[in-house]
Coordinates of C-alpha atoms and ligand atoms in Angstrom, one line a residue:
X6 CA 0.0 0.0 0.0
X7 CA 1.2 3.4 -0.8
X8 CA -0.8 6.6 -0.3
X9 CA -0.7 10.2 -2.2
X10 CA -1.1 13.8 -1.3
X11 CA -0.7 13.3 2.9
X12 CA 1.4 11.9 4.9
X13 CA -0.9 11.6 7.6
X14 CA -4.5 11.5 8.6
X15 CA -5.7 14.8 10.6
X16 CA -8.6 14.7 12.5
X17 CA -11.1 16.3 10.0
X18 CA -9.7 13.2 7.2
X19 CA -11.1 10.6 10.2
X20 CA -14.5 12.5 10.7
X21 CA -15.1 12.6 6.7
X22 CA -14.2 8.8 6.5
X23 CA -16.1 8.6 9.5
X24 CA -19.2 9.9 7.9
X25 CA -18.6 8.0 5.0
X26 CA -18.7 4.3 6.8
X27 CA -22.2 5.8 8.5
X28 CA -23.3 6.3 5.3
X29 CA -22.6 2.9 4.0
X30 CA -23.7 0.9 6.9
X31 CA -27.1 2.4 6.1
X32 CA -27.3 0.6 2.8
X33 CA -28.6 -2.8 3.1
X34 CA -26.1 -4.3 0.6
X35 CA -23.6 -3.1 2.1
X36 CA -24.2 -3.6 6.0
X37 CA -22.7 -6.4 6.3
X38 CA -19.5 -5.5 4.7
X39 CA -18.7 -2.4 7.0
X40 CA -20.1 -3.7 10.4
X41 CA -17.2 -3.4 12.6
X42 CA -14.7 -1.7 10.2
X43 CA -13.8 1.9 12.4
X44 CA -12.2 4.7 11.4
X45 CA -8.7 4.3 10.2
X46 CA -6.3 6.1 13.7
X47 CA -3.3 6.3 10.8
X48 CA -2.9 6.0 6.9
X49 CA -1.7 2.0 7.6
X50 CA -4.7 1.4 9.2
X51 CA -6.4 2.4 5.9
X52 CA -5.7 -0.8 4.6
X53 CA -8.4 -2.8 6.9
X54 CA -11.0 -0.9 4.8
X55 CA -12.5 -3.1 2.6
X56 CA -11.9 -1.8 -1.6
X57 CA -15.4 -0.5 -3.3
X58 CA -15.8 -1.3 -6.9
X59 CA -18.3 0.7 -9.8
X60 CA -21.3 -1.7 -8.5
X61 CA -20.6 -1.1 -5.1
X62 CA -21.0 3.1 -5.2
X63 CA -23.7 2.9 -7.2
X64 CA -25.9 1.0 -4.8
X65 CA -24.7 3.4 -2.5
X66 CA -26.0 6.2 -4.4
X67 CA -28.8 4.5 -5.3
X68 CA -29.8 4.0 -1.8
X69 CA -28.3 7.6 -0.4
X70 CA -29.2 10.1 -3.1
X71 CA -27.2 12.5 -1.6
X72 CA -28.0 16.3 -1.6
X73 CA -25.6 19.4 -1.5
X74 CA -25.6 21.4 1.6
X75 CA -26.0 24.6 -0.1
X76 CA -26.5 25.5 -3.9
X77 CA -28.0 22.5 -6.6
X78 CA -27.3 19.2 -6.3
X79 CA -25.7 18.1 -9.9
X80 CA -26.3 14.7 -10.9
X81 CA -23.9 13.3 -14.0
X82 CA -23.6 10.1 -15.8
X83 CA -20.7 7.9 -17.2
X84 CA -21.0 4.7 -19.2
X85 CA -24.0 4.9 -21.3
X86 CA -22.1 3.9 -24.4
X87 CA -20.9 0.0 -23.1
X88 CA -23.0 0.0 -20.1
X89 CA -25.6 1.2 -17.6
X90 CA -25.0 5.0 -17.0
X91 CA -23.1 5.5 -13.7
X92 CA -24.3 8.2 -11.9
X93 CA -22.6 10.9 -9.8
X94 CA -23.5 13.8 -7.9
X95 CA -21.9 17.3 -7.1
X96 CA -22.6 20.5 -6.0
X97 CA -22.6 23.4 -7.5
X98 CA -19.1 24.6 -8.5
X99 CA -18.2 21.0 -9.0
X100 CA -14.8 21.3 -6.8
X101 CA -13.3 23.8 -9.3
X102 CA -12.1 26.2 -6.2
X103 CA -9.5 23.6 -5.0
X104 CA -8.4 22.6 -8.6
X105 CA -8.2 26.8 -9.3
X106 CA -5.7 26.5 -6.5
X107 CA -3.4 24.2 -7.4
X108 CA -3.1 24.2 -11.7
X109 CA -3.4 27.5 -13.6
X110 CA -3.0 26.8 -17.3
X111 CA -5.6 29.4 -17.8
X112 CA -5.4 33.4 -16.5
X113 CA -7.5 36.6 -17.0
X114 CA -5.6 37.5 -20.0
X115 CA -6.8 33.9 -21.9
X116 CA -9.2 33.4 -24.4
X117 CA -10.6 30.0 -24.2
X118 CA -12.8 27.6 -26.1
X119 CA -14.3 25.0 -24.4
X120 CA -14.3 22.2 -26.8
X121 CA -16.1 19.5 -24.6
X122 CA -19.6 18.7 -25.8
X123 CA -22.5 20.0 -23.2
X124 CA -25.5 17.5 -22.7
X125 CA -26.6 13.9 -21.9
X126 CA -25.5 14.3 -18.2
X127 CA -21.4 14.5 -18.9
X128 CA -19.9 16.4 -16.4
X129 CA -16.5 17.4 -18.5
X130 CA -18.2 20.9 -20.2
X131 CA -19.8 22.6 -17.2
X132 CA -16.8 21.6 -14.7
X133 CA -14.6 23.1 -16.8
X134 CA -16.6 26.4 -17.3
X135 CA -16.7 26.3 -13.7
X136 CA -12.9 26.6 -13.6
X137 CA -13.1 29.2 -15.8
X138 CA -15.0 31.3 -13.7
X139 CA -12.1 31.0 -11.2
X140 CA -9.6 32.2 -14.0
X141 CA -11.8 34.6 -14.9
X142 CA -10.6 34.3 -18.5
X143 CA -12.9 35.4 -21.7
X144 CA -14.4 31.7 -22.5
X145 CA -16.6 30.2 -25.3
X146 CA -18.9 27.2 -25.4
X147 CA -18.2 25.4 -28.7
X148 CA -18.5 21.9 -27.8
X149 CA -17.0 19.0 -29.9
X150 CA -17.0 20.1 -33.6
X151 CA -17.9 17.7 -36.8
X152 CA -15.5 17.1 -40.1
X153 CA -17.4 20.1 -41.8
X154 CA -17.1 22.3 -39.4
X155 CA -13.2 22.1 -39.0
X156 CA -12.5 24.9 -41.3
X157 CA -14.7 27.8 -40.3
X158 CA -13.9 27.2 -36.9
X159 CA -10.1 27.3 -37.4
X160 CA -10.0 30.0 -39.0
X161 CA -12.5 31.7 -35.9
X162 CA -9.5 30.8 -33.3
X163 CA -7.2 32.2 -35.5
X164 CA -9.1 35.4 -35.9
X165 CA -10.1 36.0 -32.5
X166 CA -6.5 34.8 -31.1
X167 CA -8.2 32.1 -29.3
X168 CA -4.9 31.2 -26.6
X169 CA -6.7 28.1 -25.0
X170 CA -8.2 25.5 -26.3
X171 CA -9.7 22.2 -24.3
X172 CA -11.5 18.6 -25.3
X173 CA -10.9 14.9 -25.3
X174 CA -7.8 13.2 -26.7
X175 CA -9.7 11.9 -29.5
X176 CA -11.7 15.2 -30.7
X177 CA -8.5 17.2 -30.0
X178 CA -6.7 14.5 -32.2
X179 CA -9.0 14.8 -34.8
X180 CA -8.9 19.0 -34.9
X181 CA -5.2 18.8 -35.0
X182 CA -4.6 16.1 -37.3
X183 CA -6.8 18.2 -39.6
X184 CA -5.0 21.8 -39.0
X185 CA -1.6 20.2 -39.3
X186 CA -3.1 18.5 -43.3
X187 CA -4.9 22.0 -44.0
X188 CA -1.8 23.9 -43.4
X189 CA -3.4 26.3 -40.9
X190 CA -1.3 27.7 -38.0
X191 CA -2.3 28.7 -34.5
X192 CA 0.8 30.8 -33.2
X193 CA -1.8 32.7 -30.5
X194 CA -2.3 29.0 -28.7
X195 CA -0.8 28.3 -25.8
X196 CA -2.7 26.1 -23.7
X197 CA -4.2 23.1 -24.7
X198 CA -6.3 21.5 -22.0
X199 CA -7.0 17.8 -21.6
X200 CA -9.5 15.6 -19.9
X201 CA -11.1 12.0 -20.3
X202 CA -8.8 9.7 -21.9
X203 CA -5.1 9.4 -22.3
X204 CA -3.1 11.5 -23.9
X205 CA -2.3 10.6 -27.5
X206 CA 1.6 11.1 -28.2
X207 CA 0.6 12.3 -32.0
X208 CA -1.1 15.1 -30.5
X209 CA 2.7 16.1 -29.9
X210 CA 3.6 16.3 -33.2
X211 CA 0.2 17.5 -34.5
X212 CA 0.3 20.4 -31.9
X213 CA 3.8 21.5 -32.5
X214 CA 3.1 21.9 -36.0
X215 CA 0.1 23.8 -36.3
X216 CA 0.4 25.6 -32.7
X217 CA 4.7 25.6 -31.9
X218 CA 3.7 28.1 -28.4
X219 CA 0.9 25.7 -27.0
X220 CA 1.4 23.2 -24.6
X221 CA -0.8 20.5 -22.5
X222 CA -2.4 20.6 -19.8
X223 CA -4.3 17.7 -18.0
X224 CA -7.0 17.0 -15.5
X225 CA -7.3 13.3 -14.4
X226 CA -10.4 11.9 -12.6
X227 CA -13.8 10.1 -12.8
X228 CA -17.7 11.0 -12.5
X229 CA -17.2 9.3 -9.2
X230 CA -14.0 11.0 -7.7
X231 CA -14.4 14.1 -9.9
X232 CA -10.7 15.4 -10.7
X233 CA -8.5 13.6 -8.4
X234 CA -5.2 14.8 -9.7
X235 CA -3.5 17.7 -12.1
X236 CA -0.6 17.5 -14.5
X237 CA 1.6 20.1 -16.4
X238 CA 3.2 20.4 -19.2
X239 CA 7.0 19.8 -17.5
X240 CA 5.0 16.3 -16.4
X241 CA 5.2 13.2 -18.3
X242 CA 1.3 12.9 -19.9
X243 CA 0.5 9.3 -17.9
X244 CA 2.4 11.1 -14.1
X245 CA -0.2 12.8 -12.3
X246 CA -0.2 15.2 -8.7
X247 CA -2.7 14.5 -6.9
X248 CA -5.3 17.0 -4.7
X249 CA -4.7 17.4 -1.6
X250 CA -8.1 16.4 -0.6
X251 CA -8.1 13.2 -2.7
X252 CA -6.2 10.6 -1.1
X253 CA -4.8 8.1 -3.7
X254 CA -3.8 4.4 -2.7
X255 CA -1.7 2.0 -4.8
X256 CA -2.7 -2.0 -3.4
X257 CA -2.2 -5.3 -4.7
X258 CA -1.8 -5.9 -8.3
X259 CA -1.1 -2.2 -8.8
X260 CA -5.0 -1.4 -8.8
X261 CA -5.2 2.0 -7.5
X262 CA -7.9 3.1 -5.2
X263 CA -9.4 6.9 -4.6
X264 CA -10.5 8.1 -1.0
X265 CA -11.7 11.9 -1.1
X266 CA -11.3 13.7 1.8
X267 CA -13.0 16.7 1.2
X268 CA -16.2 16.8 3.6
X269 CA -18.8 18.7 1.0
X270 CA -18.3 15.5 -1.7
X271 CA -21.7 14.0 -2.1
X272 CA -20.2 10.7 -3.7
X273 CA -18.5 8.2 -0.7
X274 CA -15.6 7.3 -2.1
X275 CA -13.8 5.4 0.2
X276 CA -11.0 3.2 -1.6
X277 CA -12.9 3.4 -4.9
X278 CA -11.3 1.1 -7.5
X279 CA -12.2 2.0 -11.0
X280 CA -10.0 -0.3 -12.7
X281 CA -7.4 1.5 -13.3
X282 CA -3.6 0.5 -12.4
X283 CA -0.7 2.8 -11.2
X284 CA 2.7 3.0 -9.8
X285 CA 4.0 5.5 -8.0
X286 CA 7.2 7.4 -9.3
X287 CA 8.8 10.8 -9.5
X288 CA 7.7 13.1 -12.2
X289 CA 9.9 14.4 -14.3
X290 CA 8.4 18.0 -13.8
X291 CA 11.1 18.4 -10.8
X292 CA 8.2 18.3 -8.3
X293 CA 9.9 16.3 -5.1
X294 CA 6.9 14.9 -3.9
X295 CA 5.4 11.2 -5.4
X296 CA 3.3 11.4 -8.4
X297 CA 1.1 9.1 -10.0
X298 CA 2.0 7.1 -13.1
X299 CA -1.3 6.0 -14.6
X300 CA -1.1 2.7 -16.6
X301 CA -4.7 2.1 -17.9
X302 CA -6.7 -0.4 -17.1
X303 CA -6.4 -3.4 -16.5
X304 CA -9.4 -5.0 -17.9
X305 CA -8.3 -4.6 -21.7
X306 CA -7.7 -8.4 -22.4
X307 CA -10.6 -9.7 -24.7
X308 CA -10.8 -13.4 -25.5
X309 CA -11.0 -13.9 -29.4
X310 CA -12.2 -17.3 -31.0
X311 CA -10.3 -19.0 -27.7
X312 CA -6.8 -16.7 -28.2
X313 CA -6.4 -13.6 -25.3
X314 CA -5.9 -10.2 -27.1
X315 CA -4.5 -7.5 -25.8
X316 CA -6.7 -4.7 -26.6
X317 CA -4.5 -1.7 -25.9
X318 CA -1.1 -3.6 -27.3
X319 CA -2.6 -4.5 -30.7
X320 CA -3.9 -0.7 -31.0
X321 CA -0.6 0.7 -29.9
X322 CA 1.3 -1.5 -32.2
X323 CA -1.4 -0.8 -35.5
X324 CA -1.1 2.7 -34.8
X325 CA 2.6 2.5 -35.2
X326 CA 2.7 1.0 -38.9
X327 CA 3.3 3.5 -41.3
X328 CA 0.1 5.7 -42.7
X329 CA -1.7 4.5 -40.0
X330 CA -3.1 7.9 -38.1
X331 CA -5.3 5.4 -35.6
X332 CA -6.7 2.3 -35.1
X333 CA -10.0 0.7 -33.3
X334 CA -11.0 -3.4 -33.1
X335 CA -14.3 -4.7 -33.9
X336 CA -15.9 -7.6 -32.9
X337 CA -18.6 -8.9 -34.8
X338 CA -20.2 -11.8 -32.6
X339 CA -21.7 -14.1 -35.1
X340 CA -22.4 -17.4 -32.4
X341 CA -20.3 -21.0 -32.8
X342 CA -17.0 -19.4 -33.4
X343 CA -17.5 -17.3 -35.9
X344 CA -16.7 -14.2 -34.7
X345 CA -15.0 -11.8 -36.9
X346 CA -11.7 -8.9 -35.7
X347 CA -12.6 -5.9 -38.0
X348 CA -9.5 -3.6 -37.6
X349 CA -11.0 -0.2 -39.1
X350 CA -7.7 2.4 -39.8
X351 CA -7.6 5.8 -40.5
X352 CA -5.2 6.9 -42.8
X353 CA -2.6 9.3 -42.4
X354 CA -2.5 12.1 -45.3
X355 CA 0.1 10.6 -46.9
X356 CA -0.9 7.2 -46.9
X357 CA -1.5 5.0 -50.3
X358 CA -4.2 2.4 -51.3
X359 CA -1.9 -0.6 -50.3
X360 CA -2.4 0.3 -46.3
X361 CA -5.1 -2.4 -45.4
X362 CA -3.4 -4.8 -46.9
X363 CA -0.6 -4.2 -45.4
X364 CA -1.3 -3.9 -42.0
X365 CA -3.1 -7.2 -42.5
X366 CA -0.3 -8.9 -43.8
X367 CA 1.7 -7.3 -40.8
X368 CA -0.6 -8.7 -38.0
X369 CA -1.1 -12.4 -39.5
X370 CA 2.6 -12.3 -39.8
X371 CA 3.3 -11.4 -36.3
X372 CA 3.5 -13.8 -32.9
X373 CA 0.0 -11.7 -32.1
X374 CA -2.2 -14.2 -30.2
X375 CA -4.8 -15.5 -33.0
X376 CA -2.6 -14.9 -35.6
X377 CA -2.8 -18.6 -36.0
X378 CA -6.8 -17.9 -36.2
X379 CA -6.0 -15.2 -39.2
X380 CA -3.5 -17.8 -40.8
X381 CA -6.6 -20.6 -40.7
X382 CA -9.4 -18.5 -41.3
X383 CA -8.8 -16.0 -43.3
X384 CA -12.5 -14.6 -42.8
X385 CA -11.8 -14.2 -39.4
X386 CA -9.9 -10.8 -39.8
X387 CA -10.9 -7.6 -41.9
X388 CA -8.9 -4.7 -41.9
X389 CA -10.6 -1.5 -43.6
X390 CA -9.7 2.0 -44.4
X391 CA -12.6 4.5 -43.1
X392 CA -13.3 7.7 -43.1
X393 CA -14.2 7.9 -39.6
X394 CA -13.7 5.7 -36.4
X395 CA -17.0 4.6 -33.7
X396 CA -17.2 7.4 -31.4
X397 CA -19.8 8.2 -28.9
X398 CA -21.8 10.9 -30.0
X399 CA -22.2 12.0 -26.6
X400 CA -18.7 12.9 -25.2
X401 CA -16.2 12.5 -28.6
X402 CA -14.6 9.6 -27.1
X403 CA -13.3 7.1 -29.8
X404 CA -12.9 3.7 -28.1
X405 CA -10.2 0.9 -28.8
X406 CA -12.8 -1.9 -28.9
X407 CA -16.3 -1.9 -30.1
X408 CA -18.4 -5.5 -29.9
X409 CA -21.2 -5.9 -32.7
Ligands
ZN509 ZN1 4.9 16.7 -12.5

């Protein structure tokens, strides 16, 4: 067990974790579960807490619905696309004060466009317009912007020397990729702000090109934990810093766990595992203090036709071919074995018509897992050049694996 941002528990940490074991004693399910654990005396002691999983918080909320003490109470969703919507609840201001504190990418003098789309019960839009209300910064709502739109909207940043711009990974991929092809150049940028999926390292190159004076900045968190931990951009894009008022635990099999500390969260979080795994390391960023590495999650294996995949490794290592810009699995379940791996591509700009066929040739060369399926079954793989990739129309999100 190793815990972030204190070094100690102070007597207002044990009356919030406190509060949060009365809360779950009171649901039915989980009774059982926390009769008899007390309130940890010391970090240590935080082990003897039992872990909470997805399930777990949202029969807590379900059975708690918890209400702000002053202000709205906010209620937000994740999932939705793979799965049940998870709710969450905050209150107004959604936390933004302490995150103000801590991680300035954004001053008075900014101009910012917030480039997460508003709607559907995703929290990532109005949190970050409530930071901006803390930077006091001139801001605009443009949400996450389609292929047509790319152009005309360019060319507004450039005009009104937009100087921070913020989204998802995958809609702030797509924007970039596109400036970068279209030649356009963003020298007023400085900023880019990040939230709700890794970093994607083209970005890098994408960004330098189009915008040389910008630079990321990243928020890290859940609907559940809302952001836990900051990074800049002197840190590595997987290190994170946490909050002081979120308490970060790495346990066994480096699953990390999230305790928040602060008393006016309406979620209890109280060793909350989402599934992701960490270590913890020193950032590069100089910063003395432990840091979070993040290393995704660990439920990515997939079992195809009877053969594991690794979902993240076979994206990363598609992704790397040449005139590959990015790369998504889909599983078409067809019953009795006769699933089919769809690999969909998208091209880079200077990519030719030979590119499916050679990525295919590259993965039912390689030692991949069912490459042996591939080398059998021909059928069972199909590797396409597309316009665009799946993404949830919701939040912008483009993910790795899509079952059909
Ligand atoms: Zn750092």
């Amino acid at each position: 067990m190793f815990l972030l941002s204190t070094t100690e528990l102070t007597e207002a940490n044990r009356s919030r974790i406190s509060t949060v074991l009365d809360t779950l004693r009171a649901v039915p399910a989980l009774a059982d579960r926390y009769e008899g654990v007390s309130a940890p005396d010391t970090l240590a002691a935080l082990e003897t807490v039992p872990v909470m999983n997805k399930d777990d918080l949202q029969v807590a909320l379900a059975h708690q619905r918890p209400r702000a003490r002053s202000g709205a109470t906010w209620v937000f969703q994740s999932g939705g696309s793979t799965g049940a919507p998870q709710l969450g609840y905050a209150p107004t201001g959604l936390y933004m004060a302490e995150v103000y504190e801590h991680w300035r990418p954004l001053g008075p003098d900014d101009s910012f466009v917030n480039g997460w789309s508003a709607g559907k019960m995703w929290g990532a839009h109005f949190l970050v317009n409530c930071y901006v209300d803390h930077a006091g910064c001139i801001a605009m709502n443009l949400g996450a912007m389609s292929k047509d739109e790319y152009d005309p909207w360019l060319e507004f940043f450039a005009t009104r020397k937009v100087t921070a711009y913020g989204g998802t990974p995958s809609v702030l991929r797509l924007v970039f990729g596109h400036a970068r092809d279209a030649g356009v150049k963003l020298p007023d940028l400085r900023s880019v702000l990040w939230l709700g999926e890794a970093w994607d390292p083209q970005l890098d190159e994408d960004i330098a090109a189009v915008a040389p004076n910008a630079r990321r900045w990243g928020m890290f968190g859940s609907t559940e934990t809302w952001v836990v931990a900051t990074n800049t951009p002197e840190c590595a894009a997987d290190t994170w810093h946490p909050l002081p008022s979120q308490l970060v635990n790495v346990g066994e099999e480096e699953f990390i766990d999230f305790t928040c500390l602060n008393p006016d969260v309406l979620n209890p979080v109280l060793r909350y595992r989402t599934g992701d795994a960490g270590q913890i390391v020193t950032c590069a960023c100089g910063d003395p203090r432990p840091a979070l590495k993040v290393l995704g999650r660990r439920d990515g294996l997939i079992k195809f036709r009877g053969h594991l995949v690794n979902v993240p490794d076979l994206i990363a290592d598609v992704s790397a071919r040449p005139g590959v810009a990015r790369a998504q699995l889909v599983v078409h379940e067809r019953g009795e074995g006769g699933n089919v791996l769809e690999v969909l591509l998208l091209a880079t700009a200077d990519s030719d018509h030979g590119l499916a066929e050679r990525v295919r040739e590259h993965i039912v060369g390689s030692a991949f897992g069912p490459s042996i399926v591939f080398q059998r079954n021909p059928h069972s793989l199909e590797v396409s050049v597309v316009e665009s990739l799946i993404g949830n129309d919701r939040t912008g999100k483009i993910p790795n694996l899509v079952i059909r």
